[in-house]
PDB file of C-alpha atoms and ligand atoms in Angstrom:
ATOM      1  CA  MET A   1       0.004  -0.014  -0.029  1.00  0.00           C
ATOM      2  CA  SER A   2       2.805   2.443   0.962  1.00  0.00           C
ATOM      3  CA  GLU A   3       4.086   2.359  -2.644  1.00  0.00           C
ATOM      4  CA  ASN A   4       0.808   3.338  -4.072  1.00  0.00           C
ATOM      5  CA  ALA A   5       0.484   6.835  -5.488  1.00  0.00           C
ATOM      6  CA  ILE A   6      -0.950   9.897  -3.897  1.00  0.00           C
ATOM      7  CA  GLY A   7      -3.900  11.100  -5.976  1.00  0.00           C
ATOM      8  CA  ILE A   8      -4.269  14.834  -6.600  1.00  0.00           C
ATOM      9  CA  PHE A   9      -7.079  16.504  -8.497  1.00  0.00           C
ATOM     10  CA  ASP A  10      -8.120  19.893  -9.539  1.00  0.00           C
ATOM     11  CA  SER A  11     -10.336  21.413 -12.302  1.00  0.00           C
ATOM     12  CA  GLY A  12      -7.225  22.191 -14.316  1.00  0.00           C
ATOM     13  CA  LEU A  13      -3.708  23.350 -13.799  1.00  0.00           C
ATOM     14  CA  GLY A  14      -4.163  24.936 -10.401  1.00  0.00           C
ATOM     15  CA  GLY A  15      -3.404  21.657  -8.507  1.00  0.00           C
ATOM     16  CA  LEU A  16       0.114  21.637  -9.842  1.00  0.00           C
ATOM     17  CA  THR A  17       0.911  24.191  -7.211  1.00  0.00           C
ATOM     18  CA  ALA A  18       0.209  21.504  -4.680  1.00  0.00           C
ATOM     19  CA  ALA A  19       1.794  18.628  -6.725  1.00  0.00           C
ATOM     20  CA  LYS A  20       5.006  20.648  -7.178  1.00  0.00           C
ATOM     21  CA  GLU A  21       5.322  21.263  -3.479  1.00  0.00           C
ATOM     22  CA  LEU A  22       4.344  17.601  -2.567  1.00  0.00           C
ATOM     23  CA  VAL A  23       7.242  16.350  -4.728  1.00  0.00           C
ATOM     24  CA  LYS A  24       9.579  18.747  -2.812  1.00  0.00           C
ATOM     25  CA  VAL A  25       8.281  17.692   0.616  1.00  0.00           C
ATOM     26  CA  LEU A  26       8.020  13.877  -0.245  1.00  0.00           C
ATOM     27  CA  PRO A  27      10.457  13.160  -3.147  1.00  0.00           C
ATOM     28  CA  HIS A  28       9.990   9.362  -2.831  1.00  0.00           C
ATOM     29  CA  GLU A  29       6.219   9.461  -3.358  1.00  0.00           C
ATOM     30  CA  ASN A  30       4.525   8.538  -6.570  1.00  0.00           C
ATOM     31  CA  VAL A  31       1.874  10.957  -7.672  1.00  0.00           C
ATOM     32  CA  ILE A  32      -1.138  10.738  -9.988  1.00  0.00           C
ATOM     33  CA  TYR A  33      -2.429  14.087 -10.955  1.00  0.00           C
ATOM     34  CA  PHE A  34      -5.897  14.574 -12.596  1.00  0.00           C
ATOM     35  CA  GLY A  35      -6.927  17.946 -14.119  1.00  0.00           C
ATOM     36  CA  ASP A  36     -10.501  18.161 -15.257  1.00  0.00           C
ATOM     37  CA  THR A  37      -9.436  20.542 -18.107  1.00  0.00           C
ATOM     38  CA  ALA A  38     -12.624  19.749 -20.219  1.00  0.00           C
ATOM     39  CA  ARG A  39     -14.819  21.160 -17.521  1.00  0.00           C
ATOM     40  CA  VAL A  40     -12.773  23.944 -15.976  1.00  0.00           C
ATOM     41  CA  PRO A  41     -13.750  26.293 -14.403  1.00  0.00           C
ATOM     42  CA  TYR A  42     -15.581  24.869 -11.475  1.00  0.00           C
ATOM     43  CA  GLY A  43     -15.653  28.058  -9.533  1.00  0.00           C
ATOM     44  CA  ASN A  44     -18.735  29.519 -11.270  1.00  0.00           C
ATOM     45  CA  LYS A  45     -20.824  26.313 -11.283  1.00  0.00           C
ATOM     46  CA  SER A  46     -23.624  25.349  -8.957  1.00  0.00           C
ATOM     47  CA  ARG A  47     -22.919  23.498  -5.713  1.00  0.00           C
ATOM     48  CA  LYS A  48     -24.635  20.401  -7.121  1.00  0.00           C
ATOM     49  CA  THR A  49     -22.404  20.376 -10.207  1.00  0.00           C
ATOM     50  CA  ILE A  50     -19.190  20.929  -8.321  1.00  0.00           C
ATOM     51  CA  ILE A  51     -20.073  18.068  -5.909  1.00  0.00           C
ATOM     52  CA  ARG A  52     -20.889  15.716  -8.914  1.00  0.00           C
ATOM     53  CA  TYR A  53     -17.627  16.652 -10.596  1.00  0.00           C
ATOM     54  CA  ALA A  54     -15.613  16.262  -7.461  1.00  0.00           C
ATOM     55  CA  GLU A  55     -17.007  12.754  -6.834  1.00  0.00           C
ATOM     56  CA  GLN A  56     -16.193  11.667 -10.416  1.00  0.00           C
ATOM     57  CA  ASP A  57     -12.649  13.099 -10.160  1.00  0.00           C
ATOM     58  CA  ALA A  58     -12.006  11.293  -6.796  1.00  0.00           C
ATOM     59  CA  ASP A  59     -13.490   7.981  -8.384  1.00  0.00           C
ATOM     60  CA  PHE A  60     -11.112   8.215 -11.229  1.00  0.00           C
ATOM     61  CA  LEU A  61      -8.194   8.516  -8.873  1.00  0.00           C
ATOM     62  CA  LEU A  62      -9.455   5.599  -6.733  1.00  0.00           C
ATOM     63  CA  SER A  63      -9.591   3.486  -9.880  1.00  0.00           C
ATOM     64  CA  LYS A  64      -5.827   4.042 -10.102  1.00  0.00           C
ATOM     65  CA  GLY A  65      -5.442   2.605  -6.539  1.00  0.00           C
ATOM     66  CA  VAL A  66      -4.247   5.748  -4.856  1.00  0.00           C
ATOM     67  CA  LYS A  67      -3.508   5.631  -1.103  1.00  0.00           C
ATOM     68  CA  MET A  68      -4.578   9.205  -0.391  1.00  0.00           C
ATOM     69  CA  ILE A  69      -6.520  11.883  -2.239  1.00  0.00           C
ATOM     70  CA  ILE A  70      -5.888  15.575  -2.199  1.00  0.00           C
ATOM     71  CA  ALA A  71      -8.508  17.953  -3.616  1.00  0.00           C
ATOM     72  CA  ALA A  72      -6.040  20.565  -4.643  1.00  0.00           C
ATOM     73  CA  CYS A  73      -8.824  22.909  -5.454  1.00  0.00           C
ATOM     74  CA  GLY A  74     -10.186  25.636  -3.233  1.00  0.00           C
ATOM     75  CA  THR A  75     -13.590  25.377  -4.798  1.00  0.00           C
ATOM     76  CA  VAL A  76     -14.005  21.594  -4.307  1.00  0.00           C
ATOM     77  CA  SER A  77     -12.641  21.961  -0.743  1.00  0.00           C
ATOM     78  CA  SER A  78     -15.079  24.589   0.071  1.00  0.00           C
ATOM     79  CA  VAL A  79     -18.124  23.058  -1.524  1.00  0.00           C
ATOM     80  CA  ALA A  80     -17.813  19.199  -1.675  1.00  0.00           C
ATOM     81  CA  THR A  81     -17.120  18.948   2.061  1.00  0.00           C
ATOM     82  CA  GLN A  82     -18.683  15.489   2.215  1.00  0.00           C
ATOM     83  CA  LEU A  83     -15.756  13.943   0.487  1.00  0.00           C
ATOM     84  CA  ASN A  84     -14.009  13.534   3.765  1.00  0.00           C
ATOM     85  CA  GLU A  85     -16.613  11.062   5.036  1.00  0.00           C
ATOM     86  CA  GLU A  86     -17.268   9.419   1.637  1.00  0.00           C
ATOM     87  CA  LEU A  87     -13.813   8.328   0.580  1.00  0.00           C
ATOM     88  CA  PRO A  88     -12.256   4.992   1.633  1.00  0.00           C
ATOM     89  CA  VAL A  89      -8.722   6.572   1.734  1.00  0.00           C
ATOM     90  CA  PRO A  90      -7.251   9.526   3.768  1.00  0.00           C
ATOM     91  CA  PHE A  91      -8.395  12.762   2.220  1.00  0.00           C
ATOM     92  CA  THR A  92      -7.611  16.557   2.546  1.00  0.00           C
ATOM     93  CA  GLY A  93      -8.707  19.605   0.817  1.00  0.00           C
ATOM     94  CA  VAL A  94      -6.884  22.926   0.962  1.00  0.00           C
ATOM     95  CA  VAL A  95      -9.055  25.104   3.253  1.00  0.00           C
ATOM     96  CA  ILE A  96      -7.977  23.786   6.766  1.00  0.00           C
ATOM     97  CA  PRO A  97      -4.113  23.905   6.189  1.00  0.00           C
ATOM     98  CA  THR A  98      -4.244  27.211   4.435  1.00  0.00           C
ATOM     99  CA  ALA A  99      -6.467  28.994   6.962  1.00  0.00           C
ATOM    100  CA  SER A 100      -4.374  27.684   9.808  1.00  0.00           C
ATOM    101  CA  ALA A 101      -1.146  28.944   8.114  1.00  0.00           C
ATOM    102  CA  ALA A 102      -2.690  32.468   7.640  1.00  0.00           C
ATOM    103  CA  VAL A 103      -3.714  32.658  11.246  1.00  0.00           C
ATOM    104  CA  LYS A 104      -0.105  31.876  12.327  1.00  0.00           C
ATOM    105  CA  ALA A 105       1.301  34.429   9.827  1.00  0.00           C
ATOM    106  CA  THR A 106      -0.723  37.558  10.440  1.00  0.00           C
ATOM    107  CA  ARG A 107       0.678  40.175  12.839  1.00  0.00           C
ATOM    108  CA  ASN A 108      -1.991  42.854  12.549  1.00  0.00           C
ATOM    109  CA  GLY A 109      -5.038  40.524  12.490  1.00  0.00           C
ATOM    110  CA  ARG A 110      -6.174  41.680   9.044  1.00  0.00           C
ATOM    111  CA  ILE A 111      -6.255  38.845   6.487  1.00  0.00           C
ATOM    112  CA  GLY A 112      -7.476  38.946   2.946  1.00  0.00           C
ATOM    113  CA  VAL A 113      -8.908  35.937   1.115  1.00  0.00           C
ATOM    114  CA  ILE A 114      -9.097  35.620  -2.584  1.00  0.00           C
ATOM    115  CA  GLY A 115     -10.725  32.646  -4.549  1.00  0.00           C
ATOM    116  CA  THR A 116     -13.204  31.685  -7.063  1.00  0.00           C
ATOM    117  CA  SER A 117     -16.900  32.902  -6.643  1.00  0.00           C
ATOM    118  CA  ALA A 118     -18.035  29.606  -5.227  1.00  0.00           C
ATOM    119  CA  THR A 119     -15.188  29.551  -2.622  1.00  0.00           C
ATOM    120  CA  ILE A 120     -15.855  33.107  -1.632  1.00  0.00           C
ATOM    121  CA  ASN A 121     -19.614  32.707  -1.392  1.00  0.00           C
ATOM    122  CA  SER A 122     -19.150  29.542   0.850  1.00  0.00           C
ATOM    123  CA  GLY A 123     -17.215  31.645   3.287  1.00  0.00           C
ATOM    124  CA  SER A 124     -15.097  28.502   3.892  1.00  0.00           C
ATOM    125  CA  TYR A 125     -11.714  30.198   4.732  1.00  0.00           C
ATOM    126  CA  LYS A 126     -13.350  32.966   6.770  1.00  0.00           C
ATOM    127  CA  LYS A 127     -15.067  30.406   8.895  1.00  0.00           C
ATOM    128  CA  GLU A 128     -11.888  28.411   9.474  1.00  0.00           C
ATOM    129  CA  ILE A 129      -9.903  31.589  10.316  1.00  0.00           C
ATOM    130  CA  LEU A 130     -12.512  32.865  12.748  1.00  0.00           C
ATOM    131  CA  ARG A 131     -12.844  29.367  14.341  1.00  0.00           C
ATOM    132  CA  ARG A 132      -9.179  29.624  15.211  1.00  0.00           C
ATOM    133  CA  ASN A 133      -9.183  33.291  16.207  1.00  0.00           C
ATOM    134  CA  SER A 134     -12.374  35.352  16.317  1.00  0.00           C
ATOM    135  CA  ASP A 135     -10.552  38.675  16.779  1.00  0.00           C
ATOM    136  CA  ILE A 136      -9.232  38.536  13.202  1.00  0.00           C
ATOM    137  CA  THR A 137     -10.861  40.663  10.590  1.00  0.00           C
ATOM    138  CA  VAL A 138     -11.312  38.854   7.184  1.00  0.00           C
ATOM    139  CA  PHE A 139     -11.767  40.642   3.868  1.00  0.00           C
ATOM    140  CA  GLN A 140     -12.917  38.497   0.967  1.00  0.00           C
ATOM    141  CA  GLN A 141     -12.723  38.952  -2.750  1.00  0.00           C
ATOM    142  CA  ASP A 142     -13.612  36.690  -5.620  1.00  0.00           C
ATOM    143  CA  CYS A 143     -11.280  36.853  -8.579  1.00  0.00           C
ATOM    144  CA  PRO A 144     -12.802  34.485 -11.242  1.00  0.00           C
ATOM    145  CA  LEU A 145     -10.759  35.840 -14.148  1.00  0.00           C
ATOM    146  CA  PHE A 146      -7.433  34.766 -12.538  1.00  0.00           C
ATOM    147  CA  VAL A 147      -8.424  31.174 -13.361  1.00  0.00           C
ATOM    148  CA  SER A 148      -8.929  31.910 -17.137  1.00  0.00           C
ATOM    149  CA  LEU A 149      -5.667  33.883 -17.247  1.00  0.00           C
ATOM    150  CA  VAL A 150      -3.737  30.883 -15.912  1.00  0.00           C
ATOM    151  CA  GLU A 151      -5.534  28.286 -18.008  1.00  0.00           C
ATOM    152  CA  ASN A 152      -4.644  30.418 -21.018  1.00  0.00           C
ATOM    153  CA  SER A 153      -0.962  30.889 -20.071  1.00  0.00           C
ATOM    154  CA  PHE A 154      -1.261  34.633 -19.210  1.00  0.00           C
ATOM    155  CA  ILE A 155       0.987  34.200 -16.146  1.00  0.00           C
ATOM    156  CA  SER A 156       3.931  36.666 -16.418  1.00  0.00           C
ATOM    157  CA  LYS A 157       3.955  39.601 -14.040  1.00  0.00           C
ATOM    158  CA  ASP A 158       5.104  41.675 -16.969  1.00  0.00           C
ATOM    159  CA  ASP A 159       2.006  40.934 -18.940  1.00  0.00           C
ATOM    160  CA  GLY A 160      -0.289  43.961 -19.158  1.00  0.00           C
ATOM    161  CA  ILE A 161      -3.432  42.035 -18.938  1.00  0.00           C
ATOM    162  CA  VAL A 162      -2.223  40.150 -15.786  1.00  0.00           C
ATOM    163  CA  ARG A 163      -1.136  43.399 -14.173  1.00  0.00           C
ATOM    164  CA  LEU A 164      -4.479  45.196 -14.952  1.00  0.00           C
ATOM    165  CA  THR A 165      -6.595  42.260 -13.703  1.00  0.00           C
ATOM    166  CA  VAL A 166      -4.558  42.005 -10.496  1.00  0.00           C
ATOM    167  CA  GLU A 167      -4.963  45.692  -9.808  1.00  0.00           C
ATOM    168  CA  ARG A 168      -8.732  45.599 -10.559  1.00  0.00           C
ATOM    169  CA  TYR A 169      -9.475  42.767  -8.137  1.00  0.00           C
ATOM    170  CA  LEU A 170      -6.976  43.624  -5.339  1.00  0.00           C
ATOM    171  CA  ALA A 171      -7.278  47.412  -5.000  1.00  0.00           C
ATOM    172  CA  SER A 172      -9.870  47.182  -2.249  1.00  0.00           C
ATOM    173  CA  LEU A 173      -7.930  44.603  -0.288  1.00  0.00           C
ATOM    174  CA  LYS A 174      -4.792  46.726  -0.459  1.00  0.00           C
ATOM    175  CA  ASP A 175      -6.816  49.744   0.913  1.00  0.00           C
ATOM    176  CA  GLN A 176      -7.881  47.542   3.933  1.00  0.00           C
ATOM    177  CA  GLY A 177      -4.319  47.312   5.122  1.00  0.00           C
ATOM    178  CA  ILE A 178      -4.226  43.496   5.150  1.00  0.00           C
ATOM    179  CA  ASP A 179      -0.760  41.997   6.017  1.00  0.00           C
ATOM    180  CA  THR A 180      -1.630  38.423   4.943  1.00  0.00           C
ATOM    181  CA  LEU A 181      -3.395  37.250   1.759  1.00  0.00           C
ATOM    182  CA  ILE A 182      -4.643  33.706   1.263  1.00  0.00           C
ATOM    183  CA  LEU A 183      -4.349  32.565  -2.290  1.00  0.00           C
ATOM    184  CA  GLY A 184      -7.525  30.559  -1.829  1.00  0.00           C
ATOM    185  CA  CYS A 185      -7.651  29.102  -5.251  1.00  0.00           C
ATOM    186  CA  THR A 186      -4.833  26.714  -6.354  1.00  0.00           C
ATOM    187  CA  HIS A 187      -4.516  28.430  -9.727  1.00  0.00           C
ATOM    188  CA  PHE A 188      -3.486  31.801  -8.056  1.00  0.00           C
ATOM    189  CA  PRO A 189       0.114  30.848  -6.889  1.00  0.00           C
ATOM    190  CA  ILE A 190       0.888  30.587 -10.584  1.00  0.00           C
ATOM    191  CA  ILE A 191       0.481  34.436 -10.847  1.00  0.00           C
ATOM    192  CA  SER A 192       1.845  35.069  -7.318  1.00  0.00           C
ATOM    193  CA  GLU A 193       4.688  37.307  -8.728  1.00  0.00           C
ATOM    194  CA  ALA A 194       2.246  39.712 -10.124  1.00  0.00           C
ATOM    195  CA  ILE A 195       0.069  39.671  -7.025  1.00  0.00           C
ATOM    196  CA  SER A 196       3.094  40.232  -4.774  1.00  0.00           C
ATOM    197  CA  GLU A 197       4.521  43.003  -6.894  1.00  0.00           C
ATOM    198  CA  TYR A 198       1.198  44.862  -6.671  1.00  0.00           C
ATOM    199  CA  LEU A 199       0.584  44.316  -2.953  1.00  0.00           C
ATOM    200  CA  GLY A 200       4.244  44.972  -1.944  1.00  0.00           C
ATOM    201  CA  ASP A 201       6.593  43.045   0.521  1.00  0.00           C
ATOM    202  CA  SER A 202       4.551  43.912   3.585  1.00  0.00           C
ATOM    203  CA  VAL A 203       1.839  41.390   2.572  1.00  0.00           C
ATOM    204  CA  THR A 204       2.595  37.755   3.117  1.00  0.00           C
ATOM    205  CA  LEU A 205       1.006  35.466   0.522  1.00  0.00           C
ATOM    206  CA  ILE A 206      -0.291  32.062   1.801  1.00  0.00           C
ATOM    207  CA  ASP A 207       0.032  29.537  -0.958  1.00  0.00           C
ATOM    208  CA  SER A 208      -2.695  26.927  -0.536  1.00  0.00           C
ATOM    209  CA  GLY A 209      -0.707  24.385  -2.620  1.00  0.00           C
ATOM    210  CA  ARG A 210       2.317  24.574  -0.275  1.00  0.00           C
ATOM    211  CA  GLU A 211       0.429  24.462   2.930  1.00  0.00           C
ATOM    212  CA  THR A 212      -1.659  21.509   1.725  1.00  0.00           C
ATOM    213  CA  ALA A 213       1.306  19.451   0.601  1.00  0.00           C
ATOM    214  CA  LEU A 214       2.930  19.935   4.163  1.00  0.00           C
ATOM    215  CA  TYR A 215      -0.416  18.930   5.734  1.00  0.00           C
ATOM    216  CA  ALA A 216      -0.802  15.863   3.539  1.00  0.00           C
ATOM    217  CA  ALA A 217       2.718  14.717   4.379  1.00  0.00           C
ATOM    218  CA  GLU A 218       1.829  14.915   8.000  1.00  0.00           C
ATOM    219  CA  ILE A 219      -1.311  12.767   7.510  1.00  0.00           C
ATOM    220  CA  LEU A 220       0.651  10.077   5.605  1.00  0.00           C
ATOM    221  CA  LYS A 221       3.343  10.047   8.199  1.00  0.00           C
ATOM    222  CA  ASN A 222       0.889   9.647  11.071  1.00  0.00           C
ATOM    223  CA  LYS A 223      -0.968   6.817   9.274  1.00  0.00           C
ATOM    224  CA  GLY A 224       2.273   4.957   8.464  1.00  0.00           C
ATOM    225  CA  LEU A 225       1.549   5.409   4.756  1.00  0.00           C
ATOM    226  CA  LEU A 226       4.779   6.983   3.643  1.00  0.00           C
ATOM    227  CA  ASN A 227       6.698   5.191   0.795  1.00  0.00           C
ATOM    228  CA  LYS A 228       9.445   3.145   2.327  1.00  0.00           C
ATOM    229  CA  ASN A 229      11.111   2.795  -1.138  1.00  0.00           C
ATOM    230  CA  GLU A 230      13.878   5.465  -1.208  1.00  0.00           C
ATOM    231  CA  VAL A 231      14.051   5.985  -4.927  1.00  0.00           C
ATOM    232  CA  PRO A 232      12.729   9.174  -6.666  1.00  0.00           C
ATOM    233  CA  GLY A 233       8.952   8.979  -7.129  1.00  0.00           C
ATOM    234  CA  SER A 234       7.190   9.252 -10.474  1.00  0.00           C
ATOM    235  CA  CYS A 235       4.477  11.688 -11.465  1.00  0.00           C
ATOM    236  CA  ARG A 236       1.775  10.773 -13.997  1.00  0.00           C
ATOM    237  CA  TYR A 237      -0.748  13.329 -15.305  1.00  0.00           C
ATOM    238  CA  TYR A 238      -4.177  12.784 -16.675  1.00  0.00           C
ATOM    239  CA  VAL A 239      -6.432  15.477 -18.245  1.00  0.00           C
ATOM    240  CA  SER A 240      -9.898  15.359 -19.655  1.00  0.00           C
ATOM    241  CA  ASP A 241      -9.102  17.834 -22.450  1.00  0.00           C
ATOM    242  CA  THR A 242      -6.073  18.018 -24.814  1.00  0.00           C
ATOM    243  CA  VAL A 243      -2.713  16.948 -23.613  1.00  0.00           C
ATOM    244  CA  GLU A 244      -0.975  19.674 -25.572  1.00  0.00           C
ATOM    245  CA  ASP A 245      -2.682  22.737 -23.905  1.00  0.00           C
ATOM    246  CA  PHE A 246      -2.126  21.295 -20.377  1.00  0.00           C
ATOM    247  CA  SER A 247       1.492  20.482 -21.146  1.00  0.00           C
ATOM    248  CA  LYS A 248       2.309  23.980 -22.480  1.00  0.00           C
ATOM    249  CA  THR A 249       1.285  25.786 -19.424  1.00  0.00           C
ATOM    250  CA  ALA A 250       2.563  23.089 -17.047  1.00  0.00           C
ATOM    251  CA  GLU A 251       5.915  23.391 -18.690  1.00  0.00           C
ATOM    252  CA  ILE A 252       6.035  27.222 -17.931  1.00  0.00           C
ATOM    253  CA  PHE A 253       5.066  26.502 -14.380  1.00  0.00           C
ATOM    254  CA  LEU A 254       6.958  23.314 -13.584  1.00  0.00           C
ATOM    255  CA  GLY A 255      10.040  24.492 -15.493  1.00  0.00           C
ATOM    256  CA  LYS A 256      10.194  21.182 -17.386  1.00  0.00           C
ATOM    257  CA  ASN A 257       8.503  19.397 -20.190  1.00  0.00           C
ATOM    258  CA  VAL A 258       6.088  16.781 -18.859  1.00  0.00           C
ATOM    259  CA  SER A 259       4.160  16.018 -22.104  1.00  0.00           C
ATOM    260  CA  SER A 260       5.439  12.431 -22.230  1.00  0.00           C
ATOM    261  CA  GLU A 261       3.820  11.880 -18.830  1.00  0.00           C
ATOM    262  CA  VAL A 262       0.460  13.393 -19.719  1.00  0.00           C
ATOM    263  CA  SER A 263      -2.434  11.189 -20.963  1.00  0.00           C
ATOM    264  CA  HIS A 264      -5.890  12.149 -22.011  1.00  0.00           C
ATOM    265  CA  ILE A 265      -8.783  10.464 -20.127  1.00  0.00           C
ATOM    266  CA  ASN A 266     -12.507  10.535 -21.039  1.00  0.00           C
ATOM    267  CA  LEU A 267     -14.215  10.540 -17.638  1.00  0.00           C
ATOM    268  CA  GLU A 268     -17.401   9.341 -19.173  1.00  0.00           C
ATOM    269  CA  HIS A 269     -15.754   6.190 -20.532  1.00  0.00           C
ATOM    270  CA  ALA A 270     -13.226   5.675 -17.756  1.00  0.00           C
ATOM    271  CA  VAL A 271     -13.446   2.378 -15.977  1.00  0.00           C
ATOM    272  CA  ILE A 272     -14.404   3.631 -12.481  1.00  0.00           C
ATOM    273  CA  HIS A 273     -14.864   0.980  -9.661  1.00  0.00           C
TER     274      HIS A 273
HETATM  275  N1  DGL B 301      -8.089  25.729  -8.831  1.00  0.00           N
HETATM  276  C1  DGL B 301      -9.468  25.721  -8.370  1.00  0.00           C
HETATM  277  C2  DGL B 301      -9.686  26.352  -7.047  1.00  0.00           C
HETATM  278  O1  DGL B 301      -8.722  26.194  -6.283  1.00  0.00           O
HETATM  279  C3  DGL B 301     -10.533  25.956  -9.320  1.00  0.00           C
HETATM  280  C4  DGL B 301     -10.658  27.051 -10.222  1.00  0.00           C
HETATM  281  C5  DGL B 301     -11.893  26.889 -11.007  1.00  0.00           C
HETATM  282  O2  DGL B 301     -11.982  25.808 -11.660  1.00  0.00           O
HETATM  283  O3  DGL B 301     -12.772  27.715 -11.096  1.00  0.00           O
HETATM  284  O4  DGL B 301     -10.606  26.889  -6.752  1.00  0.00           O
END
């Protein structure tokens, strides 16, 4: 069992932020990544649809024999909260580890949260922050266009469209004097340079991908599920839309070409047990 892969899923490329960190934290683990690129974005869909998609994504990973599932998606983690009880393997989303890191990081008690519309409407991060410290003031802002920017490879901080979109969404949070900002959608760390340049050094960005990778590593360790095989792990990617589009942006973000490890999967025809 310990040699089985860790399954990670997202609506698209965003979960790569968690996959990249997981490989750093647990270099001997095998990883199976699923990006539902044919149905991205999730963040503007109804609760019912998000839950259905999330269950199908998790079922696909289970069919690959994974030993743990990470919903590396702020939207799924905020809306499909029943997954924790439903799945036969350990599971984590991104909200709890990320909220907890933000509470530890803030000095002035003013935390901003950005995410998809579904995430912000759910109030998931805000609830987790206030559960930990009710004196903190939380400012929320949905930034749906960030997902489209990332999925279309607009990720450079020097790109005019990226800069303008960042300014448009984050101006009010900047005015509120936050000292910590939760990147509550896993797509957002991919444009963190642009976000950081706009907000300045005084604002700490909390990367949901990184915090979740650390949290998942703790869960595996506590359950005795870490891979005992001390050779570098492998990473396999599955996407529901074209391999080429995913590989292109993945290469910019991961700094290496992974196209030979990416396969297309049609979820409707996948053999799911
Ligand atoms: N990366 C996802 C999230 O963390 C989903 C973005 C989307 O599909 O709208 O929310």
